[in-house]
Short mmCIF file of C-alpha atoms and ligand atoms in Angstrom, two decimals:
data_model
loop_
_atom_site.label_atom_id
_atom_site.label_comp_id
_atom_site.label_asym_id
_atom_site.label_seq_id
_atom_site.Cartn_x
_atom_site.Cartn_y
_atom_site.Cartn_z
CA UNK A 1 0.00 0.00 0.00
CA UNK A 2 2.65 2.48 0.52
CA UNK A 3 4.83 0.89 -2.66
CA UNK A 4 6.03 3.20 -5.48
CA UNK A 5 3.31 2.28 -7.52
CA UNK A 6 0.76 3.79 -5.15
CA UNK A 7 2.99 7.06 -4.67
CA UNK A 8 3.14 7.31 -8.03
CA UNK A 9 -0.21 6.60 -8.85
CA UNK A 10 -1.11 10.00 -6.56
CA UNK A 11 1.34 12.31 -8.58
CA UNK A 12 0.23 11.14 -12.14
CA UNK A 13 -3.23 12.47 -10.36
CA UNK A 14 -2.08 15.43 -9.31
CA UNK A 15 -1.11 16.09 -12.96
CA UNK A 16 -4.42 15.35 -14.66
CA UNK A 17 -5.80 17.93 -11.90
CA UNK A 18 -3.37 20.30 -13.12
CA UNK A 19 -0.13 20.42 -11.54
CA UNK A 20 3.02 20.86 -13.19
CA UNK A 21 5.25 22.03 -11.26
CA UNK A 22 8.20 19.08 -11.92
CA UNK A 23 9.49 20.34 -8.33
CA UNK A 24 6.87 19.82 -6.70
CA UNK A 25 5.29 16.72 -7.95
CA UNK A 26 9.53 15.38 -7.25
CA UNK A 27 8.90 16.41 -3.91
CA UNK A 28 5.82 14.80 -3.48
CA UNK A 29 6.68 11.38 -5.08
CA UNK A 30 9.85 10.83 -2.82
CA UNK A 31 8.05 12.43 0.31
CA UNK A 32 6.33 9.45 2.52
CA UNK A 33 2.83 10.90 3.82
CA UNK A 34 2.00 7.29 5.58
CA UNK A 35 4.29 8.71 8.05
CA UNK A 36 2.11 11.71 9.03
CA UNK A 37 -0.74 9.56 9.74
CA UNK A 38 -1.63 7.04 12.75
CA UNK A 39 -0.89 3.64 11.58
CA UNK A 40 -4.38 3.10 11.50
CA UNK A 41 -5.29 5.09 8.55
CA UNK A 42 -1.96 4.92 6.87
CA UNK A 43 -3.35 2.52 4.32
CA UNK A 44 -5.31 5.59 2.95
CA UNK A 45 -2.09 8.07 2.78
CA UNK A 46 -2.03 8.05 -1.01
CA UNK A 47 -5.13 8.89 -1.61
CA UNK A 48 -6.14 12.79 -2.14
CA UNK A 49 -7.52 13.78 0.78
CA UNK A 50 -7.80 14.73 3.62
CA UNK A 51 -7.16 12.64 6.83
CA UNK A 52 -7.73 13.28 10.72
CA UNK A 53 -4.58 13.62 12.70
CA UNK A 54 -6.33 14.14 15.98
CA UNK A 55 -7.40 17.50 18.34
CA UNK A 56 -9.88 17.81 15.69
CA UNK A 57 -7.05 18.67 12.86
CA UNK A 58 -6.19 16.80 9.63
CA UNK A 59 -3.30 16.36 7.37
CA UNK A 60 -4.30 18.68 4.19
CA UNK A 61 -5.34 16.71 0.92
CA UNK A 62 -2.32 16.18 -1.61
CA UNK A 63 -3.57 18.67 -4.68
CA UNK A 64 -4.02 21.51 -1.97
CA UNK A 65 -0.37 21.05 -0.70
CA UNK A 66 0.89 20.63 -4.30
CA UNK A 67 -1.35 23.65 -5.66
CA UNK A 68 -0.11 25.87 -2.91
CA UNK A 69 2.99 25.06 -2.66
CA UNK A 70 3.08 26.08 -6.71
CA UNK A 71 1.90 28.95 -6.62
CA UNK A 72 3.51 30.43 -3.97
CA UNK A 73 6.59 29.31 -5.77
CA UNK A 74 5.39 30.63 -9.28
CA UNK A 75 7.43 33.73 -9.46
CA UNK A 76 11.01 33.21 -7.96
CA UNK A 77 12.88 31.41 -5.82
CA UNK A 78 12.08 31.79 -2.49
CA UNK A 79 14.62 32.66 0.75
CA UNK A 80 12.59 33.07 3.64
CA UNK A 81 8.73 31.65 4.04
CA UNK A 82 6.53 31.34 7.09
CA UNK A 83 3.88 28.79 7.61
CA UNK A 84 0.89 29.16 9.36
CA UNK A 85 -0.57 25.63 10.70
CA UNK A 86 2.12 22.95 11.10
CA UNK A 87 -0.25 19.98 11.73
CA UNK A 88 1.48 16.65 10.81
CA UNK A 89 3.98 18.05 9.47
CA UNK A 90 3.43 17.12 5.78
CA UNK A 91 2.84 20.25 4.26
CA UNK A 92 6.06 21.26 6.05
CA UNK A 93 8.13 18.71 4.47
CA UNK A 94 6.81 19.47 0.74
CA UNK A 95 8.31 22.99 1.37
CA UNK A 96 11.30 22.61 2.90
CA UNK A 97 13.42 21.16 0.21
CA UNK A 98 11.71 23.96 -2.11
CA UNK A 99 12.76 26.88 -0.24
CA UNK A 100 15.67 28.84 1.67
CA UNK A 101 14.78 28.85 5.17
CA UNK A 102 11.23 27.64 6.44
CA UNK A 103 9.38 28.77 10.05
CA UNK A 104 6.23 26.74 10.62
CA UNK A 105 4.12 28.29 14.00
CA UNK A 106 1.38 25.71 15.34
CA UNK A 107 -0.65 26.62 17.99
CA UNK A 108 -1.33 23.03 19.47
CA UNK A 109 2.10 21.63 21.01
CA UNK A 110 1.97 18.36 20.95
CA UNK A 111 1.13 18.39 17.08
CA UNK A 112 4.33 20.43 16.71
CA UNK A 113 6.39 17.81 18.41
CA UNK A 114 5.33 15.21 16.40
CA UNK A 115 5.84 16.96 13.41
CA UNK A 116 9.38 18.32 14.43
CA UNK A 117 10.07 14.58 15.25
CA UNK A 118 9.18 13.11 11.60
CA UNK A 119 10.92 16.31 9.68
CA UNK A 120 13.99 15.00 11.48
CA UNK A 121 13.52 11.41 10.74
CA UNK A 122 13.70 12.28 6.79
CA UNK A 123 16.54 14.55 7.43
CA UNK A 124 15.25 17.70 6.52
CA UNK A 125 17.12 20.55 8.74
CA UNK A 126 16.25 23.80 7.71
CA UNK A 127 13.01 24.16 9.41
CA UNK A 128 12.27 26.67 12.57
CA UNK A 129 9.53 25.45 14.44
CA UNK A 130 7.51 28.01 17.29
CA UNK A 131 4.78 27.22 19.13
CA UNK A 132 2.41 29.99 18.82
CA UNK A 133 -0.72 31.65 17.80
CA UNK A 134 0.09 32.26 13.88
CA UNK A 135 -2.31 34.29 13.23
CA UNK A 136 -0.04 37.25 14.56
CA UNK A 137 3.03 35.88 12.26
CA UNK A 138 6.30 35.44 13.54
CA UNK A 139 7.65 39.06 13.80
CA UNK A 140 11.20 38.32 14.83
CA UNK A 141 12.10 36.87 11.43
CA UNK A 142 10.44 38.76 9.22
CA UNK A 143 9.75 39.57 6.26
CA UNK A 144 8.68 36.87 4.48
CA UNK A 145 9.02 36.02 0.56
CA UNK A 146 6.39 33.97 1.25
CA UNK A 147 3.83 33.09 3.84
CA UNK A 148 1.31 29.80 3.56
CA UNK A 149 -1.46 29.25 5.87
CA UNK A 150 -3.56 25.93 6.29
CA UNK A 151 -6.08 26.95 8.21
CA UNK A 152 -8.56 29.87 7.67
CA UNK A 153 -9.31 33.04 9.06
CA UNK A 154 -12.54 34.93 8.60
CA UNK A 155 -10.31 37.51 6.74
CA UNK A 156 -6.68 38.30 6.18
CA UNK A 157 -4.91 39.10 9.08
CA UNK A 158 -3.15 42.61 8.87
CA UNK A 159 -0.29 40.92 11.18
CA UNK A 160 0.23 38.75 8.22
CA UNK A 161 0.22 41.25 5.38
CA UNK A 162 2.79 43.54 6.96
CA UNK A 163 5.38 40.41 7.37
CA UNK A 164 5.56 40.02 3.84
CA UNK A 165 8.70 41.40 1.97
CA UNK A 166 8.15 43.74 -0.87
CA UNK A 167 7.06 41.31 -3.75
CA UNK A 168 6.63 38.48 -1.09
CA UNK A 169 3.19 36.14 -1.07
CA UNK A 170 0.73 35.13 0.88
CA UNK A 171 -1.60 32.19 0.35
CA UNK A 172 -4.24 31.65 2.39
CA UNK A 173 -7.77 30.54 3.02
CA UNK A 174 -10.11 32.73 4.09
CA UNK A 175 -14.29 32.18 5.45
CA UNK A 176 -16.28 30.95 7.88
CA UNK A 177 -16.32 26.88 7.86
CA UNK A 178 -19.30 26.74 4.76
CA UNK A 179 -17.52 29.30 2.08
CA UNK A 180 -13.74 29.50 2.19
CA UNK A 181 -11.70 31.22 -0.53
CA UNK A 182 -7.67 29.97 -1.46
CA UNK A 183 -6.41 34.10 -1.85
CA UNK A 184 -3.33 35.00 -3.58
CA UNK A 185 -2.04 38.16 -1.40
CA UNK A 186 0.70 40.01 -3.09
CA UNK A 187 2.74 42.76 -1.23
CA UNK A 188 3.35 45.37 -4.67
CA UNK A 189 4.84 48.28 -2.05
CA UNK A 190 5.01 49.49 1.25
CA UNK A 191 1.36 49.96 1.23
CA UNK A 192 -0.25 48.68 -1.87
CA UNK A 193 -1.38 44.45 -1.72
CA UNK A 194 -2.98 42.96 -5.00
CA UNK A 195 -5.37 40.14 -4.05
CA UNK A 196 -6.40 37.09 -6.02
CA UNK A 197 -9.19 34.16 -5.31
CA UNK A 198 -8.17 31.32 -7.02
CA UNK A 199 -10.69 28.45 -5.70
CA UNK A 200 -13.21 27.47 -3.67
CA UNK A 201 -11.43 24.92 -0.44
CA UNK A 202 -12.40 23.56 2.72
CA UNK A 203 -9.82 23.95 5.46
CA UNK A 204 -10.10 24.26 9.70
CA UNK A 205 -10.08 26.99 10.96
CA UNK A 206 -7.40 29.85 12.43
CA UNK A 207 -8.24 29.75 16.14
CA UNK A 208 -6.57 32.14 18.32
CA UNK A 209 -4.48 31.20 21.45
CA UNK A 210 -2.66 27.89 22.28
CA UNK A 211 -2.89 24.43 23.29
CA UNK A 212 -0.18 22.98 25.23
N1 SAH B 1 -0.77 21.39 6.34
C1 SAH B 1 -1.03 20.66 7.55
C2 SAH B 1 -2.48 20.83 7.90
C3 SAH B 1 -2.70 21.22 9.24
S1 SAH B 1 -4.37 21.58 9.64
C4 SAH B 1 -0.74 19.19 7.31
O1 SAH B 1 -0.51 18.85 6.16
O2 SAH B 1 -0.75 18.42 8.25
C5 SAH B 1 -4.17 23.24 10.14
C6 SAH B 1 -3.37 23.46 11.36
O3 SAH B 1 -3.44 24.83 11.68
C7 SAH B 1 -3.86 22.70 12.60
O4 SAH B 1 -2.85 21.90 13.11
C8 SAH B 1 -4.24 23.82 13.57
O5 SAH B 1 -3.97 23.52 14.92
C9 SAH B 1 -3.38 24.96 13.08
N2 SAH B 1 -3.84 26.28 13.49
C10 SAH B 1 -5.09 26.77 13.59
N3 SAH B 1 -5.09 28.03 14.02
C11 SAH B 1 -3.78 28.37 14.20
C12 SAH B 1 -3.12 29.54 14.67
N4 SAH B 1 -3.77 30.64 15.02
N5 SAH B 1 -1.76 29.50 14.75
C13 SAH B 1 -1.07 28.40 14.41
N6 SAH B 1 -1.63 27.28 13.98
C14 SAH B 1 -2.97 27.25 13.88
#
């Protein structure tokens, strides 16, 4: 169930649903999601979608990860990204190899220690991990060139916005738990922020405060 067949059978998916970013469908082939998941449901880790990982959270579905993860890479290279929403982990470990230097911020701790645990297990080492409330960003190493959330606020948080370097982007869901819109948030100047909606997506939402 977890052979190369099945892996592969997920990214040749993830093409006909439009990915194709070679990258990031790499990434994804020689990244093992069964190991974000409780053994119990790891038979159902190539699939595309979304799976609980406990305190009411899930591991996001495969084309989300890949679609975000390409489009906030679309333009350039990126040095420094934040992420909003560490979960399992898995989202985490699609970046990583794709940018400089990732931060991840989860608000529920023992989620984050699991997740920091299987990063290190497949040897990925430039990930920062803070327990926190990411809604209000991680000032200290901002900006950003890039900032991902996976979970959704009812709009975009200002904190967020003004963490992003000049030209940096921000994708993120935003809506209450029945309507939720993927936005593209681009920082053009100081002041001025161009704002796409790309899609229609379903993710948990931002909650404010911690859980230790
Ligand atoms: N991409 C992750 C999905 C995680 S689900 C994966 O592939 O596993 C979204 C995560 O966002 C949850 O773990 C939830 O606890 C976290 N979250 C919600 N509100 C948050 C906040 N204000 N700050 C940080 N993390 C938050």
């Amino acid at each position: 169930m977890t052979s190369q067949r099945t892996r592969d059978r997920l990214i040749n998916r993830l093409r006909d649903q439009g990915i194709q970013d070679e990258s990031v469908l790499d990434v994804m082939r020689n990244t093992p999601r069964h190991i974000f998941i409780d053994e119990a449901l790891s038979h159902r880790a190539y699939e595309d979608t979304a799976l609980p990982i406990g305190y009411n959270q899930t591991i996001s579905q495969p084309f989300i990860v890949a679609k975000m993860t390409e489009v906030l890479l679309s333009e350039r290279p990126l040095q420094k990204v934040l992420e909003v929403g560490t979960g399992s982990g898995y989202q985490t470990s699609i970046l990583a190899p794709l940018v400089g230097q990732l931060y991840s911020v989860e608000r529920i701790k023992p989620l984050q220690d699991r997740a920091r645990e299987r990063l290190k297990l497949i040897g990925l080492n430039n990930v920062q991990f803070k327990h926190t409330d990411g809604g209000m960003g991680w000032s200290s190493k901002a900006p950003y060139d890039g900032i991902l959330a996976a979970c959704a606020p009812e709009s975009v948080p200002e904190e967020l916005k003004q963490q992003l370097a000049i030209g940096g982007r921000l994708i993120i869901p935003v809506g209450g738990s029945d309507s939720q819109k993927l936005n593209l948030v681009v920082r053009l100047s100081e002041d001025e922020f161009s704002t796409e909606i790309l899609d229609c997506v379903k993710f948990v939402p931002l909650l404010s405060g911690t859980v230790r």
